[in-house]
Short mmCIF file of C-alpha atoms in Angstrom, two decimals:
data_model
loop_
_atom_site.label_atom_id
_atom_site.label_comp_id
_atom_site.label_asym_id
_atom_site.label_seq_id
_atom_site.Cartn_x
_atom_site.Cartn_y
_atom_site.Cartn_z
CA MET B 1 -25.80 52.86 -1.34
CA ILE B 2 -29.40 53.23 -2.99
CA GLN B 3 -28.89 50.33 -5.12
CA ILE B 4 -28.39 48.09 -2.14
CA ASP B 5 -31.38 49.46 -0.25
CA ILE B 6 -33.48 48.72 -3.29
CA LEU B 7 -32.34 45.10 -3.30
CA ASN B 8 -33.07 44.68 0.49
CA TRP B 9 -36.72 45.33 0.02
CA TYR B 10 -37.27 41.37 -0.10
CA GLU B 11 -35.71 40.67 3.25
CA ALA B 12 -37.51 43.65 4.86
CA SER B 13 -40.82 42.37 3.47
CA LEU B 14 -40.55 39.02 5.26
CA SER B 15 -42.05 38.97 8.79
CA PRO B 16 -39.60 38.28 11.70
CA GLY B 17 -40.91 34.87 12.15
CA GLU B 18 -40.48 34.01 8.60
CA ARG B 19 -36.94 35.30 8.59
CA LYS B 20 -36.14 33.19 11.61
CA VAL B 21 -37.65 30.07 10.16
CA ARG B 22 -35.67 30.52 7.07
CA GLY B 23 -32.45 31.97 8.51
CA HIS B 24 -32.73 34.94 6.13
CA PHE B 25 -30.47 37.76 7.40
CA SER B 26 -28.14 39.43 4.92
CA THR B 27 -24.61 40.43 5.69
CA PRO B 28 -24.34 44.16 6.22
CA PRO B 29 -22.34 45.70 3.17
CA GLN B 30 -19.73 47.25 5.66
CA LEU B 31 -19.13 43.86 7.09
CA VAL B 32 -18.86 42.39 3.53
CA GLU B 33 -16.09 44.83 2.82
CA GLN B 34 -14.19 44.19 5.97
CA ILE B 35 -14.39 40.42 5.49
CA LEU B 36 -12.99 40.77 1.85
CA ASP B 37 -10.30 43.15 3.04
CA ALA B 38 -9.24 40.38 5.59
CA CYS B 39 -9.21 37.57 3.04
CA GLY B 40 -6.99 39.78 0.84
CA TYR B 41 -9.45 40.06 -1.90
CA LEU B 42 -8.21 43.64 -2.79
CA PRO B 43 -8.62 45.76 -5.97
CA ASP B 44 -5.02 46.55 -5.97
CA ARG B 45 -4.17 42.68 -6.79
CA ASP B 46 -4.77 40.74 -9.96
CA LEU B 47 -8.24 39.05 -9.14
CA SER B 48 -9.24 37.76 -12.49
CA CYS B 49 -8.27 34.04 -11.78
CA ILE B 50 -9.59 33.98 -8.08
CA ARG B 51 -12.45 31.59 -7.99
CA VAL B 52 -15.09 32.80 -5.43
CA LEU B 53 -17.90 30.73 -4.02
CA ASP B 54 -21.01 31.64 -1.82
CA PRO B 55 -23.08 28.61 -1.23
CA ALA B 56 -25.89 30.45 0.55
CA CYS B 57 -25.68 33.59 -1.42
CA GLY B 58 -29.16 35.14 -0.46
CA SER B 59 -29.60 38.55 -2.05
CA GLY B 60 -25.98 38.66 -3.14
CA ASN B 61 -24.32 41.18 -0.79
CA PHE B 62 -21.09 38.95 -1.01
CA LEU B 63 -21.16 38.49 -4.89
CA GLY B 64 -22.04 42.11 -5.63
CA ALA B 65 -19.00 43.36 -3.64
CA VAL B 66 -16.76 40.73 -5.10
CA THR B 67 -17.82 41.79 -8.71
CA ARG B 68 -17.39 45.56 -7.84
CA ARG B 69 -13.69 44.67 -6.66
CA LEU B 70 -13.04 42.51 -9.61
CA ALA B 71 -14.08 45.40 -11.92
CA ALA B 72 -11.95 47.85 -9.98
CA SER B 73 -9.00 45.53 -10.31
CA ARG B 74 -9.60 45.35 -14.09
CA GLU B 75 -9.56 49.07 -14.41
CA GLN B 76 -6.34 49.35 -12.65
CA ARG B 77 -4.80 46.96 -15.12
CA GLY B 78 -6.25 48.35 -18.26
CA THR B 79 -7.64 44.88 -19.34
CA GLY B 80 -10.70 44.74 -21.72
CA GLN B 81 -14.43 44.45 -20.89
CA ARG B 82 -14.50 40.92 -22.49
CA VAL B 83 -11.65 39.68 -19.99
CA LEU B 84 -13.62 41.10 -17.10
CA LEU B 85 -16.90 39.40 -18.30
CA ARG B 86 -15.14 36.07 -18.68
CA SER B 87 -13.66 36.32 -15.21
CA VAL B 88 -17.11 37.06 -13.63
CA GLN B 89 -18.72 34.26 -15.60
CA ARG B 90 -16.07 31.66 -14.77
CA ASN B 91 -15.05 32.63 -11.29
CA ILE B 92 -17.98 34.05 -9.38
CA TRP B 93 -20.50 31.29 -8.11
CA GLY B 94 -23.57 31.61 -5.94
CA PHE B 95 -26.28 29.08 -4.70
CA ASP B 96 -29.47 29.63 -2.82
CA THR B 97 -32.74 27.66 -2.61
CA ASP B 98 -34.72 30.75 -2.89
CA PRO B 99 -35.56 31.84 -6.45
CA ILE B 100 -36.29 35.49 -5.50
CA ALA B 101 -32.98 35.62 -3.62
CA CYS B 102 -31.20 34.52 -6.65
CA PHE B 103 -32.77 36.91 -8.89
CA LEU B 104 -31.65 39.60 -6.39
CA ALA B 105 -27.97 38.27 -6.25
CA GLU B 106 -27.68 38.29 -10.06
CA THR B 107 -29.13 41.64 -10.15
CA GLN B 108 -26.34 42.74 -7.86
CA VAL B 109 -23.81 41.36 -9.99
CA ARG B 110 -25.29 42.94 -13.14
CA MET B 111 -25.69 46.30 -11.39
CA ALA B 112 -21.96 46.16 -10.37
CA LEU B 113 -20.88 45.50 -13.89
CA MET B 114 -23.06 48.24 -15.15
CA GLN B 115 -21.33 50.72 -12.91
CA SER B 116 -18.15 49.89 -14.79
CA SER B 117 -19.84 50.50 -17.95
CA ILE B 118 -19.99 46.89 -18.88
CA PRO B 119 -23.00 45.70 -21.26
CA VAL B 120 -24.54 42.79 -19.39
CA ARG B 121 -27.93 42.22 -21.08
CA LYS B 122 -27.58 38.65 -22.44
CA GLN B 123 -24.75 37.28 -20.33
CA HIS B 124 -25.29 34.20 -18.07
CA PHE B 125 -23.96 34.04 -14.65
CA HIS B 126 -23.21 31.22 -12.33
CA ILE B 127 -25.96 32.06 -9.81
CA HIS B 128 -28.04 29.07 -9.33
CA GLN B 129 -31.45 28.23 -7.52
CA ALA B 130 -29.94 25.01 -5.82
CA ASP B 131 -28.95 23.72 -2.29
CA GLY B 132 -25.24 24.50 -2.05
CA LEU B 133 -24.70 21.63 0.67
CA ALA B 134 -26.39 18.96 -1.62
CA PHE B 135 -24.47 20.07 -4.72
CA PRO B 136 -21.78 17.03 -5.76
CA TRP B 137 -18.53 18.64 -4.48
CA GLU B 138 -16.56 15.29 -4.77
CA GLN B 139 -14.01 17.23 -7.30
CA GLY B 140 -12.58 18.51 -3.95
CA GLU B 141 -10.36 21.59 -3.58
CA THR B 142 -11.36 24.02 -6.34
CA VAL B 143 -12.31 27.02 -4.55
CA ASP B 144 -9.90 29.98 -3.85
CA LEU B 145 -12.28 32.26 -1.74
CA PHE B 146 -15.14 30.73 0.22
CA LEU B 147 -17.65 33.45 1.51
CA ALA B 148 -20.89 32.59 3.37
CA ASN B 149 -23.21 33.76 5.91
CA PRO B 150 -25.27 30.65 5.99
CA PRO B 151 -28.62 30.31 7.49
CA TYR B 152 -28.75 29.12 11.08
CA LEU B 153 -31.04 26.11 11.12
CA ALA B 154 -31.03 23.88 14.12
CA ALA B 155 -31.78 20.14 13.54
CA LYS B 156 -34.61 20.13 16.37
CA ASN B 157 -36.54 22.59 14.18
CA ASN B 158 -35.48 21.39 10.61
CA ASP B 159 -34.81 18.03 9.03
CA LEU B 160 -31.08 18.09 8.18
CA SER B 161 -30.85 14.24 7.79
CA ILE B 162 -30.79 14.40 3.93
CA TYR B 163 -27.14 15.62 4.16
CA ARG B 164 -24.56 12.70 4.32
CA SER B 165 -22.25 14.32 6.66
CA THR B 166 -25.03 14.57 9.31
CA HIS B 167 -24.82 10.75 9.42
CA LYS B 168 -21.17 10.51 9.41
CA LYS B 169 -20.45 12.97 12.23
CA GLY B 170 -23.64 13.54 14.01
CA GLN B 171 -23.63 17.34 13.24
CA ALA B 172 -26.86 18.94 14.22
CA ASP B 173 -26.84 22.48 13.07
CA SER B 174 -26.61 23.55 9.38
CA TYR B 175 -23.96 26.26 9.75
CA LEU B 176 -21.65 23.43 10.72
CA LEU B 177 -22.22 21.81 7.40
CA PHE B 178 -21.10 25.03 5.57
CA LEU B 179 -17.89 25.10 7.72
CA GLU B 180 -17.30 21.45 6.78
CA LEU B 181 -17.98 22.34 3.16
CA ALA B 182 -15.38 25.17 3.19
CA LEU B 183 -12.79 22.88 4.52
CA GLN B 184 -13.52 20.40 1.86
CA THR B 185 -13.66 22.67 -1.18
CA VAL B 186 -11.09 25.43 -0.62
CA ARG B 187 -7.61 24.63 -2.35
CA PRO B 188 -4.33 24.81 -0.22
CA ASP B 189 -3.64 28.42 0.60
CA GLY B 190 -7.03 29.53 -0.22
CA TRP B 191 -9.20 31.58 2.05
CA ILE B 192 -12.42 31.21 4.06
CA GLY B 193 -14.49 34.09 5.20
CA LEU B 194 -17.71 32.79 7.30
CA VAL B 195 -20.26 34.62 9.31
CA LEU B 196 -21.64 31.96 11.87
CA PRO B 197 -23.63 32.11 14.99
CA ASP B 198 -21.66 32.48 18.11
CA PRO B 199 -22.42 29.11 19.53
CA VAL B 200 -19.76 27.82 17.13
CA LEU B 201 -17.26 29.10 19.66
CA ALA B 202 -18.02 26.65 22.39
CA ARG B 203 -21.13 24.31 21.72
CA THR B 204 -20.24 20.71 22.11
CA ASN B 205 -21.66 19.56 18.82
CA ALA B 206 -19.21 21.79 16.95
CA THR B 207 -16.19 20.11 18.63
CA LEU B 208 -15.22 17.98 15.58
CA ALA B 209 -15.52 21.18 13.33
CA ARG B 210 -13.46 23.28 15.64
CA GLN B 211 -10.70 20.64 15.99
CA ARG B 212 -10.51 20.35 12.22
CA LEU B 213 -10.30 23.99 11.77
CA LEU B 214 -7.69 24.67 14.06
CA LYS B 215 -5.56 21.72 12.71
CA GLU B 216 -5.93 22.34 8.98
CA THR B 217 -6.07 26.16 8.81
CA THR B 218 -4.45 29.13 10.06
CA VAL B 219 -7.08 31.29 11.63
CA HIS B 220 -6.09 34.90 11.05
CA HIS B 221 -9.22 36.80 12.58
CA LEU B 222 -12.06 35.91 15.08
CA TRP B 223 -14.62 38.74 15.54
CA HIS B 224 -17.26 38.13 17.87
CA LEU B 225 -20.10 40.62 17.47
CA SER B 226 -23.45 41.46 18.85
CA GLY B 227 -26.20 43.35 16.93
CA VAL B 228 -25.09 42.35 13.40
CA PHE B 229 -28.58 40.89 12.75
CA ALA B 230 -32.10 41.39 14.02
CA ALA B 231 -32.00 37.92 15.43
CA TYR B 232 -31.45 36.31 19.11
CA VAL B 233 -27.89 35.22 18.33
CA GLY B 234 -24.53 36.91 18.22
CA ALA B 235 -22.23 36.44 15.19
CA THR B 236 -18.72 35.10 14.91
CA VAL B 237 -16.81 36.18 11.89
CA LEU B 238 -14.15 33.74 11.07
CA ILE B 239 -11.31 34.45 8.57
CA ALA B 240 -8.98 31.54 8.01
CA GLN B 241 -6.44 30.34 5.40
CA LYS B 242 -6.14 26.78 4.22
CA ARG B 243 -2.63 26.06 5.46
CA ALA B 244 -1.30 24.15 8.58
CA PRO B 245 -0.49 26.88 11.55
CA ALA B 246 2.61 27.75 12.51
CA ARG B 247 3.27 26.70 16.21
CA THR B 248 3.60 30.33 17.35
CA HIS B 249 0.72 31.75 15.39
CA GLN B 250 -1.39 34.33 16.94
CA ILE B 251 -5.17 34.77 16.07
CA ALA B 252 -6.39 38.58 16.03
CA TRP B 253 -9.76 38.74 17.89
CA ILE B 254 -12.24 41.52 18.35
CA ARG B 255 -15.21 41.39 20.56
CA GLY B 256 -17.79 44.13 20.70
CA GLN B 257 -21.15 45.75 19.82
CA SER B 258 -21.39 46.02 16.17
CA SER B 259 -22.66 49.55 14.63
CA TYR B 260 -22.60 49.26 10.94
CA ALA B 261 -25.05 52.14 10.64
CA ALA B 262 -22.02 54.25 11.99
CA GLU B 263 -18.76 55.21 10.31
CA PRO B 264 -16.09 52.64 10.45
CA LYS B 265 -13.95 54.29 13.11
CA ASP B 266 -16.97 54.66 15.33
CA ALA B 267 -17.88 51.10 15.23
CA ALA B 268 -14.18 50.12 15.86
CA ALA B 269 -14.12 52.27 19.03
CA MET B 270 -16.75 50.20 20.46
CA GLN B 271 -14.70 47.03 20.25
CA LYS B 272 -11.94 45.41 22.23
CA GLN B 273 -9.06 43.59 20.48
CA GLY B 274 -6.24 41.31 21.32
CA GLN B 275 -4.54 38.12 20.34
CA VAL B 276 -4.63 34.38 21.35
CA SER B 277 -2.59 31.52 20.47
CA GLN B 278 -4.10 29.10 18.04
CA ALA B 279 -1.99 26.19 19.71
CA PHE B 280 -3.48 27.17 23.01
CA LEU B 281 -7.09 27.05 21.58
CA SER B 282 -6.27 23.68 20.30
CA ILE B 283 -5.63 22.05 23.61
CA GLN B 284 -8.62 23.66 25.32
CA PRO B 285 -11.38 21.16 26.24
CA ALA B 286 -13.36 20.40 23.06
CA ALA B 287 -11.18 22.80 21.10
CA GLU B 288 -13.15 25.55 22.45
CA LEU B 289 -12.60 29.09 21.16
CA ARG B 290 -13.20 30.73 24.47
CA TYR B 291 -10.23 32.47 25.96
CA LEU B 292 -10.51 35.22 23.33
CA LEU B 293 -13.60 36.41 25.10
CA SER B 294 -11.80 37.71 28.04
CA ASP B 295 -11.91 41.44 28.10
CA ARG B 296 -10.43 41.65 31.68
CA THR B 297 -7.35 40.10 33.16
CA ASP B 298 -7.20 38.10 36.51
CA GLU B 299 -4.06 36.53 36.97
CA LEU B 300 -5.45 33.57 39.13
CA VAL B 301 -8.30 32.78 36.66
CA HIS B 302 -5.52 33.03 33.94
CA ARG B 303 -3.13 30.62 35.60
CA LEU B 304 -5.93 28.19 36.55
CA HIS B 305 -7.28 27.90 33.19
CA THR B 306 -3.95 27.49 31.55
CA ASP B 307 -2.53 24.92 33.97
CA PHE B 308 -5.79 22.82 34.03
CA CYS B 309 -5.86 22.66 30.37
CA LEU B 310 -2.22 21.70 30.05
CA ALA B 311 -2.52 19.15 32.76
CA ALA B 312 -5.29 17.59 30.75
CA ASN B 313 -2.72 16.32 28.24
CA THR B 314 -0.25 14.98 30.60
CA GLY B 315 -2.43 13.64 33.46
CA ARG B 316 -4.14 16.02 36.04
CA PRO B 317 -2.35 16.43 39.44
CA ALA B 318 -4.05 15.18 42.51
CA SER B 319 -4.16 18.71 43.80
CA LEU B 320 -6.81 19.74 41.22
CA GLN B 321 -9.75 17.40 40.21
CA PRO B 322 -12.50 18.11 37.87
CA LEU B 323 -15.93 18.30 39.62
CA SER B 324 -17.27 15.43 37.63
CA GLU B 325 -14.97 13.08 39.81
CA LEU B 326 -16.74 14.29 43.10
CA VAL B 327 -20.27 14.61 41.83
CA SER B 328 -22.74 13.69 39.30
CA VAL B 329 -24.07 16.42 37.15
CA ARG B 330 -27.59 15.86 35.98
CA ARG B 331 -30.54 17.83 34.92
CA GLY B 332 -33.88 17.92 36.49
CA GLU B 333 -37.26 17.00 35.15
CA GLU B 334 -37.94 17.76 31.55
CA LEU B 335 -40.67 20.03 32.16
CA GLY B 336 -41.30 23.72 31.48
CA LYS B 337 -42.25 26.28 34.24
CA GLY B 338 -45.61 26.48 32.82
CA SER B 339 -46.31 22.76 32.49
CA PRO B 340 -49.87 21.73 33.51
CA VAL B 341 -48.23 18.95 35.60
CA LEU B 342 -47.15 21.36 38.08
CA GLN B 343 -49.82 22.33 40.94
CA HIS B 344 -49.75 25.79 42.76
CA LYS B 345 -51.53 24.61 45.68
CA LEU B 346 -51.20 21.53 47.77
CA SER B 347 -54.10 19.21 47.10
CA ASN B 348 -53.36 16.52 49.48
CA ARG B 349 -54.90 13.99 47.17
CA HIS B 350 -51.68 12.23 46.32
CA LYS B 351 -48.08 12.02 47.68
CA GLU B 352 -46.72 15.28 46.48
CA TYR B 353 -43.22 16.97 46.38
CA PRO B 354 -42.27 20.61 46.32
CA VAL B 355 -40.73 21.75 43.13
CA LEU B 356 -38.03 24.30 42.46
CA ARG B 357 -38.35 25.92 39.05
CA GLY B 358 -35.03 27.40 38.29
CA GLY B 359 -33.54 30.88 38.93
CA VAL B 360 -36.76 32.34 40.15
CA ASP B 361 -36.54 29.86 43.23
CA VAL B 362 -32.71 29.59 43.68
CA ARG B 363 -30.32 32.20 44.78
CA PRO B 364 -26.78 31.99 46.14
CA TYR B 365 -26.56 30.30 49.67
CA GLU B 366 -30.37 30.75 50.03
CA ILE B 367 -32.43 27.88 51.53
CA PRO B 368 -34.65 27.10 48.50
CA VAL B 369 -38.35 26.99 49.03
CA GLY B 370 -40.57 25.59 46.19
CA GLN B 371 -43.66 27.43 45.09
CA CYS B 372 -45.53 24.64 43.53
CA TRP B 373 -45.99 20.97 43.79
CA ILE B 374 -45.89 17.83 41.51
CA ALA B 375 -47.47 14.37 42.21
CA ARG B 376 -45.06 11.32 42.75
CA GLU B 377 -46.43 9.56 39.69
CA ARG B 378 -45.61 12.58 37.48
CA VAL B 379 -41.74 12.45 38.39
CA VAL B 380 -39.98 10.66 35.69
CA LYS B 381 -36.33 10.52 36.94
CA PRO B 382 -35.15 8.49 39.93
CA LEU B 383 -36.71 9.94 42.97
CA GLU B 384 -33.56 9.23 45.21
CA ARG B 385 -31.55 11.93 43.17
CA TYR B 386 -33.94 14.37 44.56
CA LEU B 387 -34.53 13.20 47.97
CA SER B 388 -30.74 13.11 48.88
CA PRO B 389 -28.80 16.15 49.71
CA LYS B 390 -27.95 17.99 46.62
CA LEU B 391 -26.44 21.09 45.24
CA LEU B 392 -28.48 23.10 42.77
CA ILE B 393 -26.90 25.43 40.01
CA VAL B 394 -28.96 27.67 37.83
CA LYS B 395 -28.63 26.70 34.04
CA SER B 396 -29.84 29.64 32.00
CA THR B 397 -27.58 32.53 33.35
CA GLY B 398 -24.20 33.93 32.61
CA ARG B 399 -22.97 33.73 36.28
CA LEU B 400 -22.72 30.65 38.64
CA GLN B 401 -25.15 30.65 41.33
CA ALA B 402 -25.64 27.67 43.70
CA THR B 403 -27.51 26.45 46.90
CA LEU B 404 -27.76 23.57 48.87
CA ASP B 405 -31.06 21.64 49.01
CA LEU B 406 -31.72 19.32 52.06
CA GLN B 407 -35.49 19.25 51.92
CA GLY B 408 -35.87 17.00 48.86
CA HIS B 409 -37.13 19.24 46.29
CA ILE B 410 -38.03 18.09 42.64
CA VAL B 411 -36.25 20.40 40.36
CA LEU B 412 -36.93 21.17 36.70
CA GLN B 413 -34.61 20.95 33.80
CA THR B 414 -33.53 24.78 34.32
CA LEU B 415 -31.64 23.46 37.22
CA TYR B 416 -28.60 21.25 37.36
CA LEU B 417 -28.51 18.75 40.47
CA LEU B 418 -25.24 17.56 41.87
CA ASN B 419 -25.11 14.53 43.98
CA LEU B 420 -22.05 13.24 45.75
CA ARG B 421 -20.59 10.12 44.04
CA LEU B 422 -19.46 8.40 47.24
CA ALA B 423 -21.20 8.40 50.46
CA ALA B 424 -19.28 9.32 53.37
CA ALA B 425 -19.45 10.50 56.95
CA ASN B 426 -18.50 14.03 56.05
CA ALA B 427 -20.70 14.27 52.98
CA LEU B 428 -22.44 17.38 54.15
CA ASP B 429 -19.08 19.07 54.71
CA GLU B 430 -17.97 18.30 51.28
CA LEU B 431 -21.26 19.65 49.89
CA TYR B 432 -20.87 22.77 51.82
CA PHE B 433 -17.24 23.01 50.53
CA LEU B 434 -18.33 22.72 47.02
CA LEU B 435 -21.18 25.31 47.57
CA ALA B 436 -18.50 27.83 48.65
CA LEU B 437 -16.63 27.32 45.46
CA LEU B 438 -19.51 27.41 43.18
CA ASN B 439 -20.47 30.79 44.69
CA SER B 440 -16.89 32.08 44.89
CA ARG B 441 -15.86 35.18 42.95
CA LEU B 442 -13.15 33.14 41.45
CA LEU B 443 -15.14 30.41 39.87
CA ARG B 444 -17.81 32.96 38.91
CA GLU B 445 -15.35 34.65 36.86
CA TYR B 446 -13.82 31.48 35.64
CA VAL B 447 -17.01 30.26 34.22
CA TYR B 448 -18.08 33.66 32.81
CA VAL B 449 -14.85 34.45 30.98
CA LEU B 450 -14.40 30.83 29.62
CA SER B 451 -17.82 29.64 29.04
CA THR B 452 -20.77 31.94 29.16
CA ALA B 453 -19.55 35.20 27.64
CA TYR B 454 -19.10 33.53 24.26
CA LYS B 455 -22.92 33.96 23.70
CA TRP B 456 -24.09 37.43 23.58
CA VAL B 457 -27.73 36.50 23.69
CA GLN B 458 -29.55 34.27 26.20
CA PRO B 459 -26.09 32.86 27.81
CA GLN B 460 -26.42 29.43 29.80
CA ILE B 461 -24.06 27.15 31.56
CA GLU B 462 -23.57 23.94 29.84
CA GLN B 463 -23.34 20.68 31.69
CA HIS B 464 -19.88 19.71 30.45
CA VAL B 465 -18.61 22.83 31.60
CA LEU B 466 -19.62 22.09 35.25
CA ALA B 467 -18.25 18.77 35.02
CA GLN B 468 -14.74 20.22 34.04
CA LEU B 469 -14.54 22.84 36.79
CA PRO B 470 -11.22 22.36 38.64
CA ILE B 471 -11.66 21.75 42.37
CA PRO B 472 -8.63 21.93 44.84
CA MET B 473 -8.21 18.93 46.73
CA THR B 474 -5.11 20.12 48.88
CA ASN B 475 -5.10 21.54 52.58
CA ARG B 476 -7.64 19.59 54.38
CA GLU B 477 -7.85 21.93 57.26
CA LEU B 478 -8.44 25.05 55.16
CA ARG B 479 -11.08 23.19 53.15
CA LEU B 480 -12.83 22.45 56.47
CA GLN B 481 -12.79 26.17 57.43
CA VAL B 482 -14.27 27.01 54.14
CA SER B 483 -17.04 24.44 54.75
CA LYS B 484 -17.96 25.78 58.07
CA ARG B 485 -18.18 29.38 56.79
CA ALA B 486 -20.35 28.01 54.11
CA LYS B 487 -22.84 26.90 56.84
CA LEU B 488 -22.80 30.18 58.50
CA LEU B 489 -23.56 31.94 55.17
CA MET B 490 -26.47 29.51 54.34
CA HIS B 491 -28.20 30.27 57.53
CA ALA B 492 -27.42 34.05 57.53
CA CYS B 493 -28.79 34.48 54.06
CA SER B 494 -32.33 35.99 54.14
CA PRO B 495 -34.96 35.28 51.31
CA GLU B 496 -34.56 38.82 50.15
CA THR B 497 -31.03 39.55 50.11
CA ALA B 498 -27.89 38.47 47.85
CA VAL B 499 -24.67 37.16 49.31
CA VAL B 500 -22.94 40.55 48.79
CA GLU B 501 -25.42 42.45 50.80
CA LEU B 502 -25.17 40.15 53.95
CA LYS B 503 -24.40 41.90 57.10
CA GLU B 504 -21.75 39.08 57.47
CA GLN B 505 -19.74 40.56 54.68
CA GLU B 506 -16.63 40.28 56.77
CA ILE B 507 -17.17 36.32 56.87
CA TYR B 508 -17.77 36.58 53.11
CA GLU B 509 -14.56 38.31 52.34
CA GLU B 510 -12.53 35.98 54.61
CA GLN B 511 -14.15 33.05 52.73
CA GLU B 512 -12.96 34.50 49.27
CA ARG B 513 -9.34 35.01 50.59
CA ASP B 514 -9.15 31.36 51.69
CA ILE B 515 -10.69 29.97 48.36
CA CYS B 516 -8.07 31.92 46.37
CA LYS B 517 -5.36 30.55 48.85
CA LEU B 518 -6.69 27.05 48.13
CA TYR B 519 -6.42 27.32 44.39
CA ALA B 520 -3.11 28.98 44.53
CA THR B 521 -1.66 26.40 46.83
CA ALA B 522 -3.09 23.89 44.52
CA LEU B 523 -1.49 25.28 41.40
CA GLU B 524 1.85 25.60 43.20
CA GLU B 525 1.66 21.90 44.43
CA GLY B 526 0.96 20.82 40.93
CA ARG B 527 4.17 22.36 39.58
CA LEU B 528 2.54 23.62 36.60
CA ARG B 529 4.39 26.68 35.09
CA LEU B 530 3.28 28.63 32.03
CA SER B 531 7.02 29.31 31.49
CA SER B 532 7.59 25.71 30.27
CA LEU B 533 5.45 26.60 27.09
CA SER B 534 7.22 27.35 23.97
CA PHE B 535 4.27 29.49 22.91
CA SER B 536 2.75 32.58 24.44
CA VAL B 537 -0.94 32.86 25.61
CA GLY B 538 -2.87 35.88 24.30
#
C-alpha cells in the first residue's frame, strides 16, 4: 500500500547501526495480516469489544491493521460511525518510547478510519509515548489480544536493571520481558501474537519463560523464519491462547525463508510445515522448542532424542549417560583471535605456549597445530586444563567437529575443552572413543537438528548442549574397536583433507556402522519405548 510506504520513511531513514542499537525493525504488513488471522481477529467477527495492546508499537503496523479490520467488522454489521470511534478509542492501545514512531502509529490509525469515511480530526487515541514495560500493569488480566514485535535488546549492550522482573528472574534480554508481560496481562482465553528473535527457542536464559508459556498457554503456531528483518537474527512468530493445553495438543510449525515481497502462495511454497506435541516440548531439557526444527527424519536420531528426554524424568539407564558425567566441559581463555596478547612469532623471551584460535585451527580428527603463542603469565585459567590430554570442540559452528590435543595447546574461548573427570589407565582409549562419537554422523545430525538449526544466523553449539549429549556405555568390546579406529583416523588425516575425503573411507564407514550399533543397543537395553507414551510426537 502507498500509505504504508510513506509511513515507513522514518525507519528507512535510520542507519543500519542506529536501527540495530534501537531494535527498530517494523513487522512486514503481510506478516501482520497472517498473525491477525491466526489469532482469530477476523472482520467477519464482532470485534467491537476486543481490547488490543501493542506495548512496543513502533510505526503502528499492527495498530493500523487492527483498525482496518475493526472498521470492516463494523461495516458488515451496519453499526454507526460513533460506535466504531468509541471502539477504537476504548480498545486499541499502543506504547512506544519514540515520539516520532508514536506519531506515525497514530497516523496509521487515523488513515485506516479515513479509508472508511470516518471523520477523525479531533479524536484522541490511546497511543502513548511511554515505556510499555514500565507501565503499572498490576491490574492484571485486562487484554484480549496482545500483539508485539518488541525490540531485541540484550542486557550486555543495554541497562535492563530498571525492570523489576530482571531482578526477580534474572532475565537478560528485553524480548523476554515482553513475553512475560503478555502472560501477565492477557485474560483467560485471550490471544498472544509475538514476533521474537529465534534465540527464544533454545537459549538458556529463556528457560523460565518457555516453561511458563508451555504450562499456561495453548501454543497454536510457531513460525521460524529467516529474512523477515534486515538484522542478524531469525524470527520466531508465536501464536498462543491463554488457556492450559490439552495433553494431546499439537503445535503447528512452519520453518523456512520468508518472502514477504512475493505473493503469499509463493512465500508458502518456500516453507516446511509439520506438527509437534506441546507435551513433548515441555519435557525437553530447559523446555527447548527444538524438535520442530527438523526438516529431515532419521529414525535413530528420533528415538535417541525421545528416549533420552523421557528417561530424564524417570532416571537415565546406565546404558546411556550424559557427556558431562564423563568429562568436564569448559571454555578456553576469554580472548579474541585478534588480541594483542597473542604472538605470531616465537620470541623465546619467556615461557610460551602454542595457541589454538578456534575453527581456523581445528578440523575433525586432525592433529591440531597452533599458529601463534602466548606467554605463561598471560594464561588466566588453570594451566593443567590445557596441558593434560583434552578433546577440543569448535563452538561457533552449526556442526559438531572435534579433535584430540595431546600437545598441551592453550585454546581461546571459541573452543570447548573436554577433560576426563576421572584419571584411569585407559584414559586415552576413552578420549579416542568420545572423539569418534563427537565426529560421527549420528551425533552431528543430533546436535544440528536439536540444537543449532534453531538459529538461522550465526549458529553456535552451546555448552549445556554438549553436556547433555547421550553417550552409550554398553558393549565394552565394541567401544574398544571404535577407539582403535579413531586412532587410525587421527593419524591418517592430513592437514588439508576432511574426514569424508580420506583414502581410508572404508574404515570410516565401518566406524559409523559400529557407532549406530552402539546407540541402538543402548536404547534396547534401556527398554525405552515410544509406544508407552499416550501422546504422539510430531
